[in-house]
mmCIF file with all atom_site columns, C-alpha atoms in Angstrom:
data_model
loop_
_atom_site.group_PDB
_atom_site.id
_atom_site.type_symbol
_atom_site.label_atom_id
_atom_site.label_alt_id
_atom_site.label_comp_id
_atom_site.label_asym_id
_atom_site.label_entity_id
_atom_site.label_seq_id
_atom_site.pdbx_PDB_ins_code
_atom_site.Cartn_x
_atom_site.Cartn_y
_atom_site.Cartn_z
_atom_site.occupancy
_atom_site.B_iso_or_equiv
_atom_site.pdbx_formal_charge
_atom_site.auth_seq_id
_atom_site.auth_comp_id
_atom_site.auth_asym_id
_atom_site.auth_atom_id
_atom_site.pdbx_PDB_model_num
ATOM 1   C CA . GLY V 1 1   ? 9.991   196.647 -18.814 1.00 55.00 ? 1   GLY V CA 1
ATOM 2   C CA . ASP V 1 2   ? 11.028  199.378 -21.146 1.00 58.00 ? 2   ASP V CA 1
ATOM 3   C CA . ASP V 1 3   ? 12.366  198.354 -24.491 1.00 59.00 ? 3   ASP V CA 1
ATOM 4   C CA . PRO V 1 4   ? 16.104  199.165 -24.942 1.00 59.00 ? 4   PRO V CA 1
ATOM 5   C CA . ALA V 1 5   ? 16.833  202.218 -27.006 1.00 59.00 ? 5   ALA V CA 1
ATOM 6   C CA . PRO V 1 6   ? 17.973  201.404 -30.504 1.00 59.00 ? 6   PRO V CA 1
ATOM 7   C CA . SER V 1 7   ? 21.790  201.596 -30.880 1.00 59.00 ? 7   SER V CA 1
ATOM 8   C CA . THR V 1 8   ? 23.185  204.307 -33.065 1.00 59.00 ? 8   THR V CA 1
ATOM 9   C CA . PRO V 1 9   ? 25.675  202.975 -35.658 1.00 61.00 ? 9   PRO V CA 1
ATOM 10  C CA . GLU V 1 10  ? 29.187  204.323 -35.349 1.00 63.00 ? 10  GLU V CA 1
ATOM 11  C CA . PRO V 1 11  ? 30.101  206.713 -38.166 1.00 62.00 ? 11  PRO V CA 1
ATOM 12  C CA . ALA V 1 12  ? 32.451  205.218 -40.743 1.00 61.00 ? 12  ALA V CA 1
ATOM 13  C CA . ALA V 1 13  ? 36.079  206.351 -40.574 1.00 59.00 ? 13  ALA V CA 1
ATOM 14  C CA . PRO V 1 14  ? 36.830  208.855 -43.288 1.00 62.00 ? 14  PRO V CA 1
ATOM 15  C CA . GLU V 1 15  ? 38.927  207.697 -46.208 1.00 62.00 ? 15  GLU V CA 1
ATOM 16  C CA . PRO V 1 16  ? 42.555  208.933 -45.901 1.00 60.00 ? 16  PRO V CA 1
ATOM 17  C CA . ALA V 1 17  ? 43.105  211.840 -48.156 1.00 58.00 ? 17  ALA V CA 1
ATOM 18  C CA . ALA V 1 18  ? 45.496  211.311 -51.027 1.00 57.00 ? 18  ALA V CA 1
ATOM 19  C CA . PRO V 1 19  ? 48.780  213.102 -50.478 1.00 57.00 ? 19  PRO V CA 1
ATOM 20  C CA . GLY V 1 20  ? 48.807  216.481 -52.087 1.00 59.00 ? 20  GLY V CA 1
ATOM 21  C CA . PRO V 1 21  ? 51.604  217.956 -54.208 1.00 65.00 ? 21  PRO V CA 1
ATOM 22  C CA . PRO V 1 22  ? 53.639  219.240 -51.202 1.00 71.00 ? 22  PRO V CA 1
ATOM 23  C CA . ALA V 1 23  ? 53.698  215.771 -49.553 1.00 71.00 ? 23  ALA V CA 1
ATOM 24  C CA . ARG V 1 24  ? 54.756  214.062 -52.779 1.00 72.00 ? 24  ARG V CA 1
ATOM 25  C CA . ARG V 1 25  ? 57.449  216.675 -53.308 1.00 74.00 ? 25  ARG V CA 1
ATOM 26  C CA . ARG V 1 26  ? 58.859  216.064 -49.837 1.00 74.00 ? 26  ARG V CA 1
ATOM 27  C CA . ARG V 1 27  ? 58.950  212.314 -50.467 1.00 75.00 ? 27  ARG V CA 1
ATOM 28  C CA . TRP V 1 28  ? 60.851  212.841 -53.730 1.00 71.00 ? 28  TRP V CA 1
ATOM 29  C CA . LEU V 1 29  ? 63.280  215.206 -52.066 1.00 72.00 ? 29  LEU V CA 1
ATOM 30  C CA . ARG V 1 30  ? 63.978  212.663 -49.314 1.00 74.00 ? 30  ARG V CA 1
ATOM 31  C CA . PHE V 1 31  ? 64.431  209.932 -51.941 1.00 71.00 ? 31  PHE V CA 1
ATOM 32  C CA . LEU V 1 32  ? 66.813  212.056 -54.007 1.00 71.00 ? 32  LEU V CA 1
ATOM 33  C CA . ALA V 1 33  ? 68.793  213.122 -50.933 1.00 70.00 ? 33  ALA V CA 1
ATOM 34  C CA . GLY V 1 34  ? 69.152  209.510 -49.801 1.00 69.00 ? 34  GLY V CA 1
ATOM 35  C CA . THR V 1 35  ? 70.229  208.429 -53.273 1.00 71.00 ? 35  THR V CA 1
ATOM 36  C CA . ALA V 1 36  ? 72.834  211.208 -53.433 1.00 66.00 ? 36  ALA V CA 1
ATOM 37  C CA . ILE V 1 37  ? 74.234  210.226 -50.030 1.00 68.00 ? 37  ILE V CA 1
ATOM 38  C CA . LEU V 1 38  ? 74.467  206.559 -51.028 1.00 59.00 ? 38  LEU V CA 1
ATOM 39  C CA . ALA V 1 39  ? 76.150  207.497 -54.311 1.00 58.00 ? 39  ALA V CA 1
ATOM 40  C CA . ALA V 1 40  ? 78.701  209.681 -52.486 1.00 56.00 ? 40  ALA V CA 1
ATOM 41  C CA . ILE V 1 41  ? 79.472  206.847 -50.060 1.00 51.00 ? 41  ILE V CA 1
ATOM 42  C CA . ALA V 1 42  ? 79.886  204.414 -52.972 1.00 48.00 ? 42  ALA V CA 1
ATOM 43  C CA . VAL V 1 43  ? 82.271  206.764 -54.817 1.00 50.00 ? 43  VAL V CA 1
ATOM 44  C CA . TRP V 1 44  ? 84.331  207.347 -51.662 1.00 44.00 ? 44  TRP V CA 1
ATOM 45  C CA . ALA V 1 45  ? 84.497  203.631 -50.872 1.00 44.00 ? 45  ALA V CA 1
ATOM 46  C CA . HIS V 1 46  ? 85.431  202.726 -54.456 1.00 45.00 ? 46  HIS V CA 1
ATOM 47  C CA . GLY V 1 47  ? 88.233  205.291 -54.560 1.00 48.00 ? 47  GLY V CA 1
ATOM 48  C CA . ASN V 1 48  ? 89.689  204.248 -51.231 1.00 48.00 ? 48  ASN V CA 1
ATOM 49  C CA . LEU V 1 49  ? 89.330  200.540 -52.025 1.00 46.00 ? 49  LEU V CA 1
ATOM 50  C CA . PHE V 1 50  ? 91.044  201.096 -55.386 1.00 50.00 ? 50  PHE V CA 1
ATOM 51  C CA . ARG V 1 51  ? 93.938  202.893 -53.719 1.00 52.00 ? 51  ARG V CA 1
ATOM 52  C CA . TRP V 1 52  ? 94.190  200.273 -50.976 1.00 47.00 ? 52  TRP V CA 1
ATOM 53  C CA . ILE V 1 53  ? 94.389  197.490 -53.569 1.00 50.00 ? 53  ILE V CA 1
ATOM 54  C CA . LEU V 1 54  ? 96.896  199.145 -55.925 1.00 56.00 ? 54  LEU V CA 1
ATOM 55  C CA . TYR V 1 55  ? 98.885  201.331 -53.541 1.00 56.00 ? 55  TYR V CA 1
ATOM 56  C CA . PRO V 1 56  ? 98.778  199.886 -50.009 1.00 60.00 ? 56  PRO V CA 1
ATOM 57  C CA . ALA V 1 57  ? 101.084 202.366 -48.282 1.00 64.00 ? 57  ALA V CA 1
ATOM 58  C CA . PRO V 1 58  ? 102.517 200.781 -45.110 1.00 66.00 ? 58  PRO V CA 1
ATOM 59  C CA . SER V 1 59  ? 101.737 202.149 -41.665 1.00 73.00 ? 59  SER V CA 1
ATOM 60  C CA . ALA V 1 60  ? 105.439 202.573 -40.788 1.00 80.00 ? 60  ALA V CA 1
ATOM 61  C CA . ALA V 1 61  ? 106.142 206.254 -40.149 1.00 87.00 ? 61  ALA V CA 1
ATOM 62  C CA . VAL V 1 62  ? 108.780 207.943 -42.288 1.00 90.00 ? 62  VAL V CA 1
ATOM 63  C CA . PRO V 1 63  ? 110.968 210.139 -40.057 1.00 92.00 ? 63  PRO V CA 1
ATOM 64  C CA . TYR V 1 64  ? 113.418 212.770 -41.185 1.00 94.00 ? 64  TYR V CA 1
ATOM 65  C CA . PRO V 1 65  ? 116.590 210.834 -42.028 1.00 94.00 ? 65  PRO V CA 1
ATOM 66  C CA . ALA V 1 66  ? 119.790 210.923 -40.024 1.00 93.00 ? 66  ALA V CA 1
ATOM 67  C CA . PRO V 1 67  ? 123.175 211.502 -41.686 1.00 94.00 ? 67  PRO V CA 1
ATOM 68  C CA . PRO V 1 68  ? 124.629 210.336 -43.969 1.00 94.00 ? 68  PRO V CA 1
ATOM 69  C CA . LEU V 1 69  ? 121.144 210.238 -45.518 1.00 96.00 ? 69  LEU V CA 1
ATOM 70  C CA . VAL V 1 70  ? 119.908 213.558 -46.874 1.00 96.00 ? 70  VAL V CA 1
ATOM 71  C CA . GLU V 1 71  ? 116.290 214.314 -47.696 1.00 97.00 ? 71  GLU V CA 1
ATOM 72  C CA . VAL V 1 72  ? 115.586 216.181 -50.917 1.00 96.00 ? 72  VAL V CA 1
ATOM 73  C CA . ASN V 1 73  ? 112.397 217.613 -52.405 1.00 94.00 ? 73  ASN V CA 1
ATOM 74  C CA . LEU V 1 74  ? 111.766 216.543 -55.971 1.00 94.00 ? 74  LEU V CA 1
ATOM 75  C CA . VAL V 1 75  ? 110.001 219.335 -57.840 1.00 91.00 ? 75  VAL V CA 1
ATOM 76  C CA . SER V 1 76  ? 107.721 218.853 -60.844 1.00 84.00 ? 76  SER V CA 1
ATOM 77  C CA . GLY V 1 77  ? 105.719 221.634 -62.455 1.00 80.00 ? 77  GLY V CA 1
ATOM 78  C CA . GLY V 1 78  ? 106.896 224.166 -59.899 1.00 80.00 ? 78  GLY V CA 1
ATOM 79  C CA . ARG V 1 79  ? 105.762 222.205 -56.852 1.00 80.00 ? 79  ARG V CA 1
ATOM 80  C CA . THR V 1 80  ? 107.064 219.346 -54.749 1.00 81.00 ? 80  THR V CA 1
ATOM 81  C CA . ALA V 1 81  ? 106.116 216.083 -56.420 1.00 81.00 ? 81  ALA V CA 1
ATOM 82  C CA . THR V 1 82  ? 107.541 213.893 -53.670 1.00 92.00 ? 82  THR V CA 1
ATOM 83  C CA . ILE V 1 83  ? 110.505 213.484 -51.343 1.00 95.00 ? 83  ILE V CA 1
ATOM 84  C CA . ALA V 1 84  ? 113.547 211.254 -51.734 1.00 97.00 ? 84  ALA V CA 1
ATOM 85  C CA . TRP V 1 85  ? 116.455 210.126 -49.576 1.00 97.00 ? 85  TRP V CA 1
ATOM 86  C CA . HIS V 1 86  ? 119.933 210.549 -50.992 1.00 97.00 ? 86  HIS V CA 1
ATOM 87  C CA . LEU V 1 87  ? 122.824 208.422 -49.767 1.00 96.00 ? 87  LEU V CA 1
ATOM 88  C CA . PRO V 1 88  ? 125.966 209.820 -51.448 1.00 94.00 ? 88  PRO V CA 1
ATOM 89  C CA . ALA V 1 89  ? 128.745 207.606 -52.723 1.00 93.00 ? 89  ALA V CA 1
ATOM 90  C CA . ALA V 1 90  ? 132.290 208.159 -51.550 1.00 88.00 ? 90  ALA V CA 1
ATOM 91  C CA . ASP V 1 91  ? 133.307 208.981 -55.139 1.00 90.00 ? 91  ASP V CA 1
ATOM 92  C CA . ALA V 1 92  ? 131.274 211.709 -56.862 1.00 85.00 ? 92  ALA V CA 1
ATOM 93  C CA . ARG V 1 93  ? 131.829 209.928 -60.194 1.00 90.00 ? 93  ARG V CA 1
ATOM 94  C CA . ALA V 1 94  ? 130.445 206.623 -58.949 1.00 95.00 ? 94  ALA V CA 1
ATOM 95  C CA . PRO V 1 95  ? 127.091 205.467 -60.348 1.00 96.00 ? 95  PRO V CA 1
ATOM 96  C CA . LEU V 1 96  ? 123.978 206.913 -58.751 1.00 97.00 ? 96  LEU V CA 1
ATOM 97  C CA . CYS V 1 97  ? 121.101 204.476 -58.514 1.00 97.00 ? 97  CYS V CA 1
ATOM 98  C CA . ILE V 1 98  ? 117.630 206.033 -58.660 1.00 97.00 ? 98  ILE V CA 1
ATOM 99  C CA . LEU V 1 99  ? 115.657 203.496 -56.650 1.00 97.00 ? 99  LEU V CA 1
ATOM 100 C CA . PHE V 1 100 ? 111.907 202.880 -56.783 1.00 97.00 ? 100 PHE V CA 1
ATOM 101 C CA . HIS V 1 101 ? 110.675 200.632 -53.977 1.00 94.00 ? 101 HIS V CA 1
ATOM 102 C CA . GLY V 1 102 ? 107.967 197.998 -54.163 1.00 90.00 ? 102 GLY V CA 1
ATOM 103 C CA . ASN V 1 103 ? 104.301 198.229 -53.294 1.00 83.00 ? 103 ASN V CA 1
ATOM 104 C CA . GLY V 1 104 ? 103.527 198.166 -49.582 1.00 85.00 ? 104 GLY V CA 1
ATOM 105 C CA . GLU V 1 105 ? 106.915 199.741 -48.780 1.00 91.00 ? 105 GLU V CA 1
ATOM 106 C CA . ASN V 1 106 ? 108.206 203.220 -48.094 1.00 93.00 ? 106 ASN V CA 1
ATOM 107 C CA . LEU V 1 107 ? 111.551 204.915 -47.503 1.00 95.00 ? 107 LEU V CA 1
ATOM 108 C CA . GLU V 1 108 ? 111.749 203.845 -43.874 1.00 95.00 ? 108 GLU V CA 1
ATOM 109 C CA . THR V 1 109 ? 110.974 200.172 -44.514 1.00 94.00 ? 109 THR V CA 1
ATOM 110 C CA . ILE V 1 110 ? 113.670 199.874 -47.192 1.00 93.00 ? 110 ILE V CA 1
ATOM 111 C CA . ARG V 1 111 ? 116.138 201.678 -44.925 1.00 94.00 ? 111 ARG V CA 1
ATOM 112 C CA . ARG V 1 112 ? 115.397 199.193 -42.129 1.00 94.00 ? 112 ARG V CA 1
ATOM 113 C CA . ALA V 1 113 ? 115.863 196.326 -44.574 1.00 92.00 ? 113 ALA V CA 1
ATOM 114 C CA . GLY V 1 114 ? 119.413 197.531 -45.333 1.00 93.00 ? 114 GLY V CA 1
ATOM 115 C CA . ILE V 1 115 ? 118.757 198.091 -49.028 1.00 91.00 ? 115 ILE V CA 1
ATOM 116 C CA . LEU V 1 116 ? 120.280 201.576 -49.084 1.00 93.00 ? 116 LEU V CA 1
ATOM 117 C CA . ASP V 1 117 ? 123.417 200.413 -47.297 1.00 92.00 ? 117 ASP V CA 1
ATOM 118 C CA . SER V 1 118 ? 123.728 197.524 -49.763 1.00 91.00 ? 118 SER V CA 1
ATOM 119 C CA . PHE V 1 119 ? 124.018 199.939 -52.672 1.00 90.00 ? 119 PHE V CA 1
ATOM 120 C CA . ARG V 1 120 ? 126.590 202.010 -50.830 1.00 89.00 ? 120 ARG V CA 1
ATOM 121 C CA . ALA V 1 121 ? 128.601 198.877 -50.057 1.00 91.00 ? 121 ALA V CA 1
ATOM 122 C CA . LEU V 1 122 ? 128.843 198.324 -53.814 1.00 92.00 ? 122 LEU V CA 1
ATOM 123 C CA . GLY V 1 123 ? 130.363 201.775 -54.176 1.00 93.00 ? 123 GLY V CA 1
ATOM 124 C CA . ALA V 1 124 ? 127.247 203.402 -55.659 1.00 95.00 ? 124 ALA V CA 1
ATOM 125 C CA . GLY V 1 125 ? 125.208 206.305 -54.407 1.00 96.00 ? 125 GLY V CA 1
ATOM 126 C CA . VAL V 1 126 ? 121.454 205.916 -54.156 1.00 97.00 ? 126 VAL V CA 1
ATOM 127 C CA . LEU V 1 127 ? 118.490 208.235 -54.523 1.00 98.00 ? 127 LEU V CA 1
ATOM 128 C CA . ALA V 1 128 ? 115.499 206.405 -53.051 1.00 97.00 ? 128 ALA V CA 1
ATOM 129 C CA . VAL V 1 129 ? 112.255 207.912 -54.315 1.00 97.00 ? 129 VAL V CA 1
ATOM 130 C CA . GLU V 1 130 ? 109.064 207.979 -52.263 1.00 95.00 ? 130 GLU V CA 1
ATOM 131 C CA . TYR V 1 131 ? 105.727 207.688 -54.044 1.00 93.00 ? 131 TYR V CA 1
ATOM 132 C CA . PRO V 1 132 ? 103.245 210.562 -53.785 1.00 92.00 ? 132 PRO V CA 1
ATOM 133 C CA . GLY V 1 133 ? 100.901 209.929 -50.883 1.00 90.00 ? 133 GLY V CA 1
ATOM 134 C CA . TYR V 1 134 ? 103.335 207.534 -49.171 1.00 91.00 ? 134 TYR V CA 1
ATOM 135 C CA . GLY V 1 135 ? 105.041 208.459 -45.917 1.00 89.00 ? 135 GLY V CA 1
ATOM 136 C CA . ARG V 1 136 ? 105.388 212.245 -45.737 1.00 91.00 ? 136 ARG V CA 1
ATOM 137 C CA . SER V 1 137 ? 105.122 212.830 -49.474 1.00 90.00 ? 137 SER V CA 1
ATOM 138 C CA . PRO V 1 138 ? 102.287 215.079 -50.653 1.00 89.00 ? 138 PRO V CA 1
ATOM 139 C CA . GLY V 1 139 ? 99.664  214.088 -53.193 1.00 87.00 ? 139 GLY V CA 1
ATOM 140 C CA . CYS V 1 140 ? 98.011  210.786 -54.028 1.00 86.00 ? 140 CYS V CA 1
ATOM 141 C CA . PRO V 1 141 ? 99.550  207.755 -55.718 1.00 87.00 ? 141 PRO V CA 1
ATOM 142 C CA . SER V 1 142 ? 98.553  207.177 -59.312 1.00 88.00 ? 142 SER V CA 1
ATOM 143 C CA . GLU V 1 143 ? 100.221 206.192 -62.564 1.00 88.00 ? 143 GLU V CA 1
ATOM 144 C CA . ASP V 1 144 ? 100.606 209.838 -63.560 1.00 91.00 ? 144 ASP V CA 1
ATOM 145 C CA . SER V 1 145 ? 101.841 211.105 -60.183 1.00 92.00 ? 145 SER V CA 1
ATOM 146 C CA . ILE V 1 146 ? 104.406 208.301 -59.874 1.00 92.00 ? 146 ILE V CA 1
ATOM 147 C CA . ALA V 1 147 ? 105.642 209.013 -63.418 1.00 94.00 ? 147 ALA V CA 1
ATOM 148 C CA . ALA V 1 148 ? 105.993 212.717 -62.560 1.00 94.00 ? 148 ALA V CA 1
ATOM 149 C CA . ALA V 1 149 ? 107.944 211.817 -59.406 1.00 95.00 ? 149 ALA V CA 1
ATOM 150 C CA . ALA V 1 150 ? 110.224 209.513 -61.403 1.00 96.00 ? 150 ALA V CA 1
ATOM 151 C CA . ASP V 1 151 ? 110.952 212.203 -63.998 1.00 96.00 ? 151 ASP V CA 1
ATOM 152 C CA . ALA V 1 152 ? 111.631 214.724 -61.219 1.00 96.00 ? 152 ALA V CA 1
ATOM 153 C CA . ALA V 1 153 ? 114.110 212.272 -59.670 1.00 97.00 ? 153 ALA V CA 1
ATOM 154 C CA . VAL V 1 154 ? 115.958 211.852 -62.972 1.00 97.00 ? 154 VAL V CA 1
ATOM 155 C CA . ALA V 1 155 ? 116.094 215.628 -63.458 1.00 96.00 ? 155 ALA V CA 1
ATOM 156 C CA . TRP V 1 156 ? 117.479 216.150 -59.940 1.00 97.00 ? 156 TRP V CA 1
ATOM 157 C CA . ALA V 1 157 ? 120.085 213.414 -60.375 1.00 97.00 ? 157 ALA V CA 1
ATOM 158 C CA . ARG V 1 158 ? 121.180 214.754 -63.763 1.00 95.00 ? 158 ARG V CA 1
ATOM 159 C CA . ARG V 1 159 ? 121.512 218.279 -62.392 1.00 95.00 ? 159 ARG V CA 1
ATOM 160 C CA . THR V 1 160 ? 123.386 217.394 -59.206 1.00 95.00 ? 160 THR V CA 1
ATOM 161 C CA . HIS V 1 161 ? 125.517 214.489 -60.517 1.00 95.00 ? 161 HIS V CA 1
ATOM 162 C CA . PRO V 1 162 ? 126.588 215.529 -64.031 1.00 93.00 ? 162 PRO V CA 1
ATOM 163 C CA . ASP V 1 163 ? 129.633 213.220 -64.030 1.00 92.00 ? 163 ASP V CA 1
ATOM 164 C CA . ALA V 1 164 ? 127.972 210.119 -62.555 1.00 95.00 ? 164 ALA V CA 1
ATOM 165 C CA . PRO V 1 165 ? 126.325 207.349 -64.583 1.00 96.00 ? 165 PRO V CA 1
ATOM 166 C CA . LEU V 1 166 ? 122.635 207.233 -63.628 1.00 97.00 ? 166 LEU V CA 1
ATOM 167 C CA . VAL V 1 167 ? 120.886 203.896 -63.162 1.00 97.00 ? 167 VAL V CA 1
ATOM 168 C CA . ALA V 1 168 ? 117.115 203.468 -62.760 1.00 97.00 ? 168 ALA V CA 1
ATOM 169 C CA . ALA V 1 169 ? 116.306 200.497 -60.515 1.00 95.00 ? 169 ALA V CA 1
ATOM 170 C CA . GLY V 1 170 ? 112.944 199.244 -59.349 1.00 95.00 ? 170 GLY V CA 1
ATOM 171 C CA . TRP V 1 171 ? 111.493 196.402 -57.334 1.00 90.00 ? 171 TRP V CA 1
ATOM 172 C CA . SER V 1 172 ? 108.021 194.978 -58.120 1.00 86.00 ? 172 SER V CA 1
ATOM 173 C CA . LEU V 1 173 ? 105.763 198.041 -58.554 1.00 85.00 ? 173 LEU V CA 1
ATOM 174 C CA . GLY V 1 174 ? 108.940 200.096 -58.701 1.00 91.00 ? 174 GLY V CA 1
ATOM 175 C CA . SER V 1 175 ? 110.071 198.162 -61.752 1.00 93.00 ? 175 SER V CA 1
ATOM 176 C CA . ALA V 1 176 ? 107.220 199.766 -63.691 1.00 92.00 ? 176 ALA V CA 1
ATOM 177 C CA . ALA V 1 177 ? 108.295 203.214 -62.455 1.00 94.00 ? 177 ALA V CA 1
ATOM 178 C CA . ALA V 1 178 ? 111.913 202.486 -63.434 1.00 95.00 ? 178 ALA V CA 1
ATOM 179 C CA . ALA V 1 179 ? 110.940 201.147 -66.863 1.00 95.00 ? 179 ALA V CA 1
ATOM 180 C CA . GLY V 1 180 ? 108.793 204.205 -67.491 1.00 94.00 ? 180 GLY V CA 1
ATOM 181 C CA . ALA V 1 181 ? 111.648 206.491 -66.467 1.00 96.00 ? 181 ALA V CA 1
ATOM 182 C CA . LEU V 1 182 ? 113.955 204.662 -68.871 1.00 95.00 ? 182 LEU V CA 1
ATOM 183 C CA . GLY V 1 183 ? 111.457 205.055 -71.701 1.00 94.00 ? 183 GLY V CA 1
ATOM 184 C CA . ARG V 1 184 ? 110.977 208.771 -71.128 1.00 95.00 ? 184 ARG V CA 1
ATOM 185 C CA . ASN V 1 185 ? 114.542 209.698 -70.118 1.00 93.00 ? 185 ASN V CA 1
ATOM 186 C CA . GLY V 1 186 ? 116.701 207.186 -71.961 1.00 85.00 ? 186 GLY V CA 1
ATOM 187 C CA . GLU V 1 187 ? 119.298 209.763 -72.960 1.00 91.00 ? 187 GLU V CA 1
ATOM 188 C CA . ALA V 1 188 ? 119.945 210.651 -69.296 1.00 94.00 ? 188 ALA V CA 1
ATOM 189 C CA . LEU V 1 189 ? 120.148 207.098 -67.951 1.00 96.00 ? 189 LEU V CA 1
ATOM 190 C CA . ALA V 1 190 ? 123.047 204.727 -68.461 1.00 95.00 ? 190 ALA V CA 1
ATOM 191 C CA . ALA V 1 191 ? 121.266 201.535 -67.435 1.00 94.00 ? 191 ALA V CA 1
ATOM 192 C CA . GLY V 1 192 ? 118.207 200.029 -65.784 1.00 94.00 ? 192 GLY V CA 1
ATOM 193 C CA . VAL V 1 193 ? 117.727 197.233 -63.259 1.00 92.00 ? 193 VAL V CA 1
ATOM 194 C CA . LEU V 1 194 ? 114.278 195.629 -62.948 1.00 92.00 ? 194 LEU V CA 1
ATOM 195 C CA . LEU V 1 195 ? 113.822 193.317 -59.966 1.00 89.00 ? 195 LEU V CA 1
ATOM 196 C CA . SER V 1 196 ? 110.765 191.020 -59.876 1.00 83.00 ? 196 SER V CA 1
ATOM 197 C CA . PRO V 1 197 ? 109.057 192.969 -62.672 1.00 81.00 ? 197 PRO V CA 1
ATOM 198 C CA . TRP V 1 198 ? 105.608 192.338 -64.120 1.00 72.00 ? 198 TRP V CA 1
ATOM 199 C CA . THR V 1 199 ? 104.216 192.936 -67.598 1.00 67.00 ? 199 THR V CA 1
ATOM 200 C CA . ASP V 1 200 ? 100.428 193.054 -67.095 1.00 63.00 ? 200 ASP V CA 1
ATOM 201 C CA . LEU V 1 201 ? 98.751  194.642 -64.066 1.00 57.00 ? 201 LEU V CA 1
ATOM 202 C CA . ARG V 1 202 ? 95.503  192.792 -64.736 1.00 62.00 ? 202 ARG V CA 1
ATOM 203 C CA . ALA V 1 203 ? 97.311  189.467 -64.564 1.00 59.00 ? 203 ALA V CA 1
ATOM 204 C CA . VAL V 1 204 ? 98.966  190.472 -61.294 1.00 55.00 ? 204 VAL V CA 1
ATOM 205 C CA . ALA V 1 205 ? 95.619  191.528 -59.812 1.00 55.00 ? 205 ALA V CA 1
ATOM 206 C CA . ALA V 1 206 ? 94.017  188.253 -60.907 1.00 57.00 ? 206 ALA V CA 1
ATOM 207 C CA . ASN V 1 207 ? 96.528  186.367 -58.755 1.00 57.00 ? 207 ASN V CA 1
ATOM 208 C CA . HIS V 1 208 ? 95.572  188.277 -55.613 1.00 51.00 ? 208 HIS V CA 1
ATOM 209 C CA . TYR V 1 209 ? 91.965  189.471 -55.846 1.00 54.00 ? 209 TYR V CA 1
ATOM 210 C CA . PRO V 1 210 ? 88.578  188.111 -56.999 1.00 59.00 ? 210 PRO V CA 1
ATOM 211 C CA . PRO V 1 211 ? 87.639  188.966 -60.604 1.00 61.00 ? 211 PRO V CA 1
ATOM 212 C CA . TRP V 1 212 ? 84.757  191.275 -59.644 1.00 55.00 ? 212 TRP V CA 1
ATOM 213 C CA . LEU V 1 213 ? 87.276  193.789 -58.257 1.00 55.00 ? 213 LEU V CA 1
#
């Protein structure tokens, strides 16, 4: 029979061409875009985690108060620094307590707890200060914004209650706000009351959170 025809070898596959400048540029752009997105997510998460740890505002809604409570806007630098609830005393010359609540609380939670009524039962008026970013107050909580709110509260109390002794009182986180107000406005305040205060925020954090935070 006839001899089989010799087989023709298959041509070798061509070597893949090295990526040119445009392909490398696109890869770098994708890498840089991905890195920027991850960095933005990390910054956002860190900021929100930091606020959640230091200033865990409660979910309880803060309504507009019913009489005899009166809501006031505390102004600092020409704009509203925060809101406060004022519960007047029966006697205009009675002490007015400027109250700074604890962390994880707001004006509504301390009203529900009966704290405002307790001050009034003692014969004192109370100005309960909300922290910026809590409840319906504008802004974000920080050491500076809380200090500005505290100073605005003292200025309002001094202006509207010229004959009343003013007392700065704070619970837990609020004790730091009250102590700061006393240090900056000592001539306007007759006394201070610090309830469950702390001296070192790092030590407090170490009792509640792992050290890497």
